Coordinates of C-alpha atoms in Angstrom, one line a residue:
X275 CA 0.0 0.0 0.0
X276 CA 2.5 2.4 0.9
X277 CA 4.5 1.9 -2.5
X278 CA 1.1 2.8 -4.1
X279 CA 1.1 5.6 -2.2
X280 CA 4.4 6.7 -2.9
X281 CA 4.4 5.9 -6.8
X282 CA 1.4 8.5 -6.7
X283 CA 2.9 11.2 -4.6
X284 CA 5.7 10.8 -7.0
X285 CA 4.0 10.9 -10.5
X286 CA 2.4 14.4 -8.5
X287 CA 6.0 15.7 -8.7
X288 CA 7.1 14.7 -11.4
X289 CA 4.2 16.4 -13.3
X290 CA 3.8 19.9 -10.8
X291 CA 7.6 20.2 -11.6
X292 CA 6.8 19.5 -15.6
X293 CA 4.2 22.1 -15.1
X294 CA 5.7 25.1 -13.2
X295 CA 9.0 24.6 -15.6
X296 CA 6.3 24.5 -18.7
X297 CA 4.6 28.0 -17.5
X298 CA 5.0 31.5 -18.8
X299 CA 6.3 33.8 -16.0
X300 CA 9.1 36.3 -17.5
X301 CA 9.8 38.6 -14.4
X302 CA 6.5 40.9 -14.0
X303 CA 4.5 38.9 -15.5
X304 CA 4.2 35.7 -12.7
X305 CA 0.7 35.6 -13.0
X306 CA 0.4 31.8 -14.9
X307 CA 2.9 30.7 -12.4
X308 CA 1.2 32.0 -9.1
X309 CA -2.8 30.5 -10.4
X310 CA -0.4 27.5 -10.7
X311 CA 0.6 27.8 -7.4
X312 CA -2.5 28.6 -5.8
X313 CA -4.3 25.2 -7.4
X314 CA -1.4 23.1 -5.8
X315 CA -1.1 24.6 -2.1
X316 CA -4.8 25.3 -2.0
X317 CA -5.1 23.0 1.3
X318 CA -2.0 24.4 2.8
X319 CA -4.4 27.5 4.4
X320 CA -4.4 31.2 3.7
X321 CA -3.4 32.7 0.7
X322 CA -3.0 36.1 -0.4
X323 CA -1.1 38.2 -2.5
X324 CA 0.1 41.4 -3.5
X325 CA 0.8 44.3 -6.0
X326 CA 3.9 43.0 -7.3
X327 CA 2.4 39.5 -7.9
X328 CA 3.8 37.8 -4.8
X329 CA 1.8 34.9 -3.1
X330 CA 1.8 34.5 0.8
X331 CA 0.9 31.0 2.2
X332 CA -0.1 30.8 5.3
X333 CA -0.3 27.4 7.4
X334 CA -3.7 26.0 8.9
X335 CA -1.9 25.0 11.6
X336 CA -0.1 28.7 12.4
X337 CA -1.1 30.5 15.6
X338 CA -0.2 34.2 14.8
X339 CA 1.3 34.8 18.0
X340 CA 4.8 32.6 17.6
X341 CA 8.6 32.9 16.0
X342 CA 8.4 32.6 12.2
X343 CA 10.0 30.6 9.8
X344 CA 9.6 31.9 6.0
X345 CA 10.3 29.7 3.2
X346 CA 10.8 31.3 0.1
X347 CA 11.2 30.8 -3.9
X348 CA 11.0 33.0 -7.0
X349 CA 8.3 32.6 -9.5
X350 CA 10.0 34.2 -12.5
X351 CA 11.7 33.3 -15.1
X352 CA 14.5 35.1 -17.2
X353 CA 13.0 36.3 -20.7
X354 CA 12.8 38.9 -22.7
X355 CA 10.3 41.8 -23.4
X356 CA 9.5 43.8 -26.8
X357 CA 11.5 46.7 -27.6
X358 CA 10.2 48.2 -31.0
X359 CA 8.8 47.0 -33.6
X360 CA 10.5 47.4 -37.5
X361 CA 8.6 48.4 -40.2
X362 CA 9.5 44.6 -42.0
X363 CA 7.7 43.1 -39.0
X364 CA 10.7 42.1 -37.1
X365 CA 11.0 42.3 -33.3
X366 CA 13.5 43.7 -31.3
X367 CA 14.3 42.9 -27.8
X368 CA 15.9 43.8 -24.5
X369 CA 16.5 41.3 -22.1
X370 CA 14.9 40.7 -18.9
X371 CA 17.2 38.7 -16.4
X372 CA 21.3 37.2 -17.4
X373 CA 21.5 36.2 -21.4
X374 CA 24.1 34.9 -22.9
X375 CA 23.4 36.3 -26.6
X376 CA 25.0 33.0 -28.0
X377 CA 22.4 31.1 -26.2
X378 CA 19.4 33.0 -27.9
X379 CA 20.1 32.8 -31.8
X380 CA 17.8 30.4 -33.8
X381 CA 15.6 29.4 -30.6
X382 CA 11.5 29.1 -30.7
X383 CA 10.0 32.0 -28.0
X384 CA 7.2 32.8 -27.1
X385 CA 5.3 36.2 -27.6
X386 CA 2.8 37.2 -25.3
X387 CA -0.1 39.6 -27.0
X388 CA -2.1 42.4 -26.3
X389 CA -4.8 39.7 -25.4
X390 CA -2.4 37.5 -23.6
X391 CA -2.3 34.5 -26.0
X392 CA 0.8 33.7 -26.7
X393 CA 2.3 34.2 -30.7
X394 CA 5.5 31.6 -31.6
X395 CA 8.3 33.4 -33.1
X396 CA 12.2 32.3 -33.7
X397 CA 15.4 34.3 -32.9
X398 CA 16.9 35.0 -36.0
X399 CA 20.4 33.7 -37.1
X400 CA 22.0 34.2 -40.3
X401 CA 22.7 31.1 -42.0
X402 CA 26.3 29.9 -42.0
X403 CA 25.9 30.3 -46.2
X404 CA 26.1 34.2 -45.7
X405 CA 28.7 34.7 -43.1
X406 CA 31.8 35.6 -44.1
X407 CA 35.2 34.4 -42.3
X408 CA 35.2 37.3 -40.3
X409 CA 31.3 37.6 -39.4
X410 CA 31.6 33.8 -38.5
X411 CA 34.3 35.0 -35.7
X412 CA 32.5 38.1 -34.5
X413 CA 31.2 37.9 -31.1
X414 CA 27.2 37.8 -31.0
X415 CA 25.5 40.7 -29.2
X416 CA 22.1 40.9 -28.2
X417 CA 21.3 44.1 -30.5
X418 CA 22.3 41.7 -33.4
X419 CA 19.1 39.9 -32.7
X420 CA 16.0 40.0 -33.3
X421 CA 12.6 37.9 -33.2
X422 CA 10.5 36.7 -36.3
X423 CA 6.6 35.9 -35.4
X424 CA 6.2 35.5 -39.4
X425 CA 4.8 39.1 -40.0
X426 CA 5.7 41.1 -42.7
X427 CA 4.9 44.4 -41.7
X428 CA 4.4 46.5 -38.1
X429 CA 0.6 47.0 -39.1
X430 CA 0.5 43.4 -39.2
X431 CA 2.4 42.7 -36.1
X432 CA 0.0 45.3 -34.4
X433 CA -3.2 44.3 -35.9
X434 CA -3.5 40.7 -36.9
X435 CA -0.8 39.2 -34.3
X436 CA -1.6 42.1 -31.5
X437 CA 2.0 42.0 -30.2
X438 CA 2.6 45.6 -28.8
X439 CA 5.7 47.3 -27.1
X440 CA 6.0 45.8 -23.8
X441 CA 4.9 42.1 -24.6
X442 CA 6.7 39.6 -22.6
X443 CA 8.4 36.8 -24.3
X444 CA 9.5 33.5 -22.8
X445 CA 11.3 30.5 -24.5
X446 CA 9.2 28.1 -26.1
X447 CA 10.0 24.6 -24.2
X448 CA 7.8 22.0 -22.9
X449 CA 9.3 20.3 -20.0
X450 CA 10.2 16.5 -20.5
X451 CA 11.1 14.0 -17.7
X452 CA 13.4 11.0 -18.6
X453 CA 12.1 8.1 -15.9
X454 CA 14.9 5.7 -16.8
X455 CA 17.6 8.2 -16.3
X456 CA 16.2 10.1 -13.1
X457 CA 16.1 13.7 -15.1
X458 CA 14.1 17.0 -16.2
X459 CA 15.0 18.7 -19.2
X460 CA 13.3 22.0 -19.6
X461 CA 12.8 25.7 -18.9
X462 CA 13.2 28.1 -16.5
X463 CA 14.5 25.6 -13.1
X464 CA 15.9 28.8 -11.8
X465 CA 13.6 28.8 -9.7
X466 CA 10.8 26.6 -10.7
X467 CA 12.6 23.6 -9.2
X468 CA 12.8 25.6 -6.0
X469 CA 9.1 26.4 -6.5
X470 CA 8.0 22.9 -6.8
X471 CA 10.0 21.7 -3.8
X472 CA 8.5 24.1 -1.8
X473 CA 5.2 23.6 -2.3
X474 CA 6.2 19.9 -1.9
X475 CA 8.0 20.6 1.4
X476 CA 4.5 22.2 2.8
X477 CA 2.6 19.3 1.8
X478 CA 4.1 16.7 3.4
X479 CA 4.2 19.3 6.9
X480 CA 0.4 19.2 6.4
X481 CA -1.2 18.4 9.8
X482 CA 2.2 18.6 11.7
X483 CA 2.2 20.8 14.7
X484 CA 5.4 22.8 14.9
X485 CA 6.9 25.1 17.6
X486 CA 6.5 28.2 15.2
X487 CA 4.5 29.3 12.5
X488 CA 5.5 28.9 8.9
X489 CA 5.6 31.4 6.1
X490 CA 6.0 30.5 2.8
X491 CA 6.1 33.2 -0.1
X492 CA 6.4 32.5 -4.1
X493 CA 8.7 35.6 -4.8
X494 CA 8.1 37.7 -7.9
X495 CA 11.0 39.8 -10.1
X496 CA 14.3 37.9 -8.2
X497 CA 15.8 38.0 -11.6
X498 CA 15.8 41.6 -11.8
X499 CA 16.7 42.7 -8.5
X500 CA 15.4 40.9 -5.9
X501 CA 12.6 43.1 -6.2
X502 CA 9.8 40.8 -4.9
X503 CA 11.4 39.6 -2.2
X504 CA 12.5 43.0 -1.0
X505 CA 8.6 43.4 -0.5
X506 CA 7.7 40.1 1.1
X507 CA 10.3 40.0 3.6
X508 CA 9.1 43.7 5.3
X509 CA 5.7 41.9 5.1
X510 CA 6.5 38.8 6.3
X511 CA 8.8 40.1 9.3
X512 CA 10.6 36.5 9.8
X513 CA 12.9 35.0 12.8
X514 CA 14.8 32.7 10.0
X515 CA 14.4 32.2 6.5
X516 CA 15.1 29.6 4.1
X517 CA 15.5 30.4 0.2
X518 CA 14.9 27.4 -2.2
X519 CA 16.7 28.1 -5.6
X520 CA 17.5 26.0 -8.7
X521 CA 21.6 27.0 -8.9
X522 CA 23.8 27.1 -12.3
X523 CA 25.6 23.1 -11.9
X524 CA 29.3 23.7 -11.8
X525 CA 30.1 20.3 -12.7
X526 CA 31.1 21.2 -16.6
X527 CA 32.7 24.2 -16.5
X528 CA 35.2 24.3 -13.6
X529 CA 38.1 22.4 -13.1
X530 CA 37.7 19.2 -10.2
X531 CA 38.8 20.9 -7.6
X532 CA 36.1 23.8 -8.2
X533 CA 33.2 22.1 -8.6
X534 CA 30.7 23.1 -6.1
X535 CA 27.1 22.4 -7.5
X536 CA 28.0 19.4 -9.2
X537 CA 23.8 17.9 -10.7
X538 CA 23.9 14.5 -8.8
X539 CA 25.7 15.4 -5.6
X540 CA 22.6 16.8 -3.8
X541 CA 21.7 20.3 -2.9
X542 CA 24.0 23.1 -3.0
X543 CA 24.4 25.2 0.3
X544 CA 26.3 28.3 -0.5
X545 CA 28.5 30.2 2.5
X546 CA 28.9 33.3 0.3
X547 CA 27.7 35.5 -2.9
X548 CA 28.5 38.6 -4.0
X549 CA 24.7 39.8 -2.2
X550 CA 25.0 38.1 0.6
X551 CA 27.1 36.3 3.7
X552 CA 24.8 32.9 4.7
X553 CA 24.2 32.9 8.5
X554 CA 27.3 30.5 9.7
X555 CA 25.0 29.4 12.4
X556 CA 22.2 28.3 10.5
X557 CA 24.0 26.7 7.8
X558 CA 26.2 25.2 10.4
X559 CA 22.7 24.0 11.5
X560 CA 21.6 22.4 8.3
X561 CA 24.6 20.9 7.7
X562 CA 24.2 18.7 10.8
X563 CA 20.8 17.7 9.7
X564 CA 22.2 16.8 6.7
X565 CA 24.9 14.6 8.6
X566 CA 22.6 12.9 10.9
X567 CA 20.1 12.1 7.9
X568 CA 22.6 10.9 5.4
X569 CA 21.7 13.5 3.1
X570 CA 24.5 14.3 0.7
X571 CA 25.2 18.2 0.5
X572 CA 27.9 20.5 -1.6
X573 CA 28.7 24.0 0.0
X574 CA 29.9 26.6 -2.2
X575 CA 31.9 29.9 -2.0
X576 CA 30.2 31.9 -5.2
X577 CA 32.4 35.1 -7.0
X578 CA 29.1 36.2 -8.7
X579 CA 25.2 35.4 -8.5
X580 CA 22.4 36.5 -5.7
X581 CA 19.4 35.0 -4.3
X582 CA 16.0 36.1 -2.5
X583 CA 18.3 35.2 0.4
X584 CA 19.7 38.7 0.5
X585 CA 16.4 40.7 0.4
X586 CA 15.6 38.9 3.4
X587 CA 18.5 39.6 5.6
X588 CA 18.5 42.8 4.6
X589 CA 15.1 44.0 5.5
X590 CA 14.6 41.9 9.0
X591 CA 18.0 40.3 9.7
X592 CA 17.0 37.4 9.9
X593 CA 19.4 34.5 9.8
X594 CA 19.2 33.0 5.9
X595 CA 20.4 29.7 4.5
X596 CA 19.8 28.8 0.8
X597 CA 18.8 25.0 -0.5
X598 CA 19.8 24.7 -4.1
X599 CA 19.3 22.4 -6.8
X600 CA 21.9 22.3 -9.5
X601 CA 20.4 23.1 -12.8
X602 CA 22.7 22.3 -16.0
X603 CA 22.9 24.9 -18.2
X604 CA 20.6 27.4 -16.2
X605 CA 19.4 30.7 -17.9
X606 CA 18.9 29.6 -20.9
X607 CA 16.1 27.2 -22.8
X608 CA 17.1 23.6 -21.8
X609 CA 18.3 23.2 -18.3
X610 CA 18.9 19.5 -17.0
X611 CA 18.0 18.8 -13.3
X612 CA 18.4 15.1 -11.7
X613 CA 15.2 14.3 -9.6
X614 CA 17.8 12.8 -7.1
X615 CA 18.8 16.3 -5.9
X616 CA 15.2 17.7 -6.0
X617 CA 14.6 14.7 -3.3
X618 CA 17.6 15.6 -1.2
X619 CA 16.5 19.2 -1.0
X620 CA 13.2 18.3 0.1
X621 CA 13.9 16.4 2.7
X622 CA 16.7 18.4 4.2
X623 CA 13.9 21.3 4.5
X624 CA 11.6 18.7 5.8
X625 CA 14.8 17.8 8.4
X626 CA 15.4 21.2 9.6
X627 CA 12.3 22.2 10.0
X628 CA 11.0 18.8 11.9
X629 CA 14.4 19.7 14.4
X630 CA 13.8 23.3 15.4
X631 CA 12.8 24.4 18.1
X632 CA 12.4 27.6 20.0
X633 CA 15.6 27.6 22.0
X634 CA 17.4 26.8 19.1
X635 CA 15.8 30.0 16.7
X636 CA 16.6 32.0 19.6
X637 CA 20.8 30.8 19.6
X638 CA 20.4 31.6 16.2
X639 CA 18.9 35.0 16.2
X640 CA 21.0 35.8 19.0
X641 CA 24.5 34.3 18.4
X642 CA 26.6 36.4 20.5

């Protein structure tokens, strides 16, 4: 009975993660993402949201009067938006969130329209036959690009297609899982991954009586600034935080000795970025849940990158670890994540927050 059980719970994954990764949410424009989210954690208790398109969850099971823990992902996605339209139809773009412009030429987006259906169009390449030696060798820019929806005038962009300025645009990937191998390939894991195991991690606390009350909040415009976050953390006023991310795997571009967020090694605790320093108490904490559950766990020091994380501590101090699944090839149209990892992560959240109690929030809040 119980394998039943599980073989269900874990077909649920499998497709919630297919789904959030399948969904349009380019930064600003969460909405598909957060009706997404609202179907799923519907039984979790109170939900409400915001102007900037952030969701609060509330537990059933919270008391209002106790220590809060928030748990915390970010429903966008990087993208693109609509610059100006040319007069031969063509679209051009800014980005919305980290591009690599080589990563953009020749791929199937999506265009979101004045009447928020969304229009297929391609990033245009030239074709190797009219490069010369020299073009072949120049570096790609964005401004090189642009998008074809198969118009051939602005009036027809406008009218028929109703694209306007502003239209978001996302990539244009379904998300596949690969059962005999263990992995997703899709879209947009930064942070969709984190999303899923979130919303995972709150379902299984379902009915559990805890020492505090829980806080979770899907996070809107992380890619561009944190923004969202910033927002829901003066809200939310939490004692700790934990930020769920999917994290760029390190595992094929770093020499051995770097790799940090290696896809297949479990989650990916980081003690530094360049936005923020990871409470060495609390991820001194999760690490020995970790230990004592056989959960295996990579730490990382990071030159570059930012999470929600940072927001947090910054407007309420609170003390901040981040759980991170390694995404292959994150931030652009096909990321890889191994279900393995998505596991681990889950149930080192479930871990940390089955252990905590009172006294311990309050060493951590109050380390010297």
């Amino acid at each position: 009975m119980k394998e039943g059980i599980n073989f269900v719970k874990k077909m649920e994954t499998i497709e919630l993660i297919q789904t959030l990764s399948t969904a349009n949410g380019v930064s600003g424009f969460e909405e598909e993402v957060v009706k997404i989210y609202k179907e799923t954690c519907q039984e979790i208790g109170e939900m409400s949201t915001d102007g900037m398109k952030n969701l609060y969850i509330q537990r059933k099971e919270n008391q209002g009067n106790r220590r809060i823990v928030q748990l915390d992902a970010h429903s966008d996605e990087v993208g693109l938006i609509v610059q100006a339209i040319l007069p031969n139809g063509m679209l051009r773009f800014l980005t919305v969130g980290g591009w690599v412009a080589n990563n953009l030429s020749a791929q199937k987006v999506r265009v979101r329209n004045r009447q928020k259906k969304y229009i297929t169009g391609v990033v245009t390449s030239i074709p190797p036959h009219f490069l010369s030696e020299s073009e072949r060798k120049k570096p790609l820019s964005v401004q090189d690009l642009l998008i074809d929806v198969g118009a051939k005038s602005k009036k027809e962009v406008e009218e028929i297609y109703g694209i306007a300025i502003g239209s978001p645009i996302v990539p244009d990937v379904e998300c596949k899982f690969d059962e005999k191998r263990g992995l997703f390939l899709g879209k947009a894991f930064d942070c969709r991954i984190g999303c899923a195991c979130m919303a995972d991690v709150l379902d299984e606390l379902k009915g559990e009586e805890l020492p505090f009350d829980v806080v979770a909040t899907l996070s809107s415009q992380e890619e561009v600034g944190l923004r969202g976050a910033t927002v829901a953390a003066n809200k939310v006023k939490s004692d700790l935080a934990i930020v769920f991310e999917g994290c760029p795997a390190d595992d094929l571009s770093k020499e051995s000795f770097m790799i940090q967020s290696a896809m297949g090694k479990g989650p990916m605790l980081r003690h530094f970025d360049v936005s923020m320093i990871t409470s060495p108490e609390f991820q001194e904490y999760a690490l020995e849940v970790a230990k004592k559950l056989n959960i295996p766990v990579q730490v990382s020091v990071r030159s570059g990158g930012g999470t929600n994380g940072a927001a947090i501590q910054k407007a309420t101090g609170s003390p901040t670890i981040v759980i991170a699944i390694p995404v292959r090839y994150a931030h652009t149209h096909h990321g890889m994540v191994e279900y393995q990892d998505y596991l681990y992560a889950k149930e080192l959240a479930l871990g940390i927050l089955r252990k905590l109690s009172n006294e311990e929030i309050t060493t951590l809040i109050q380390p010297v």
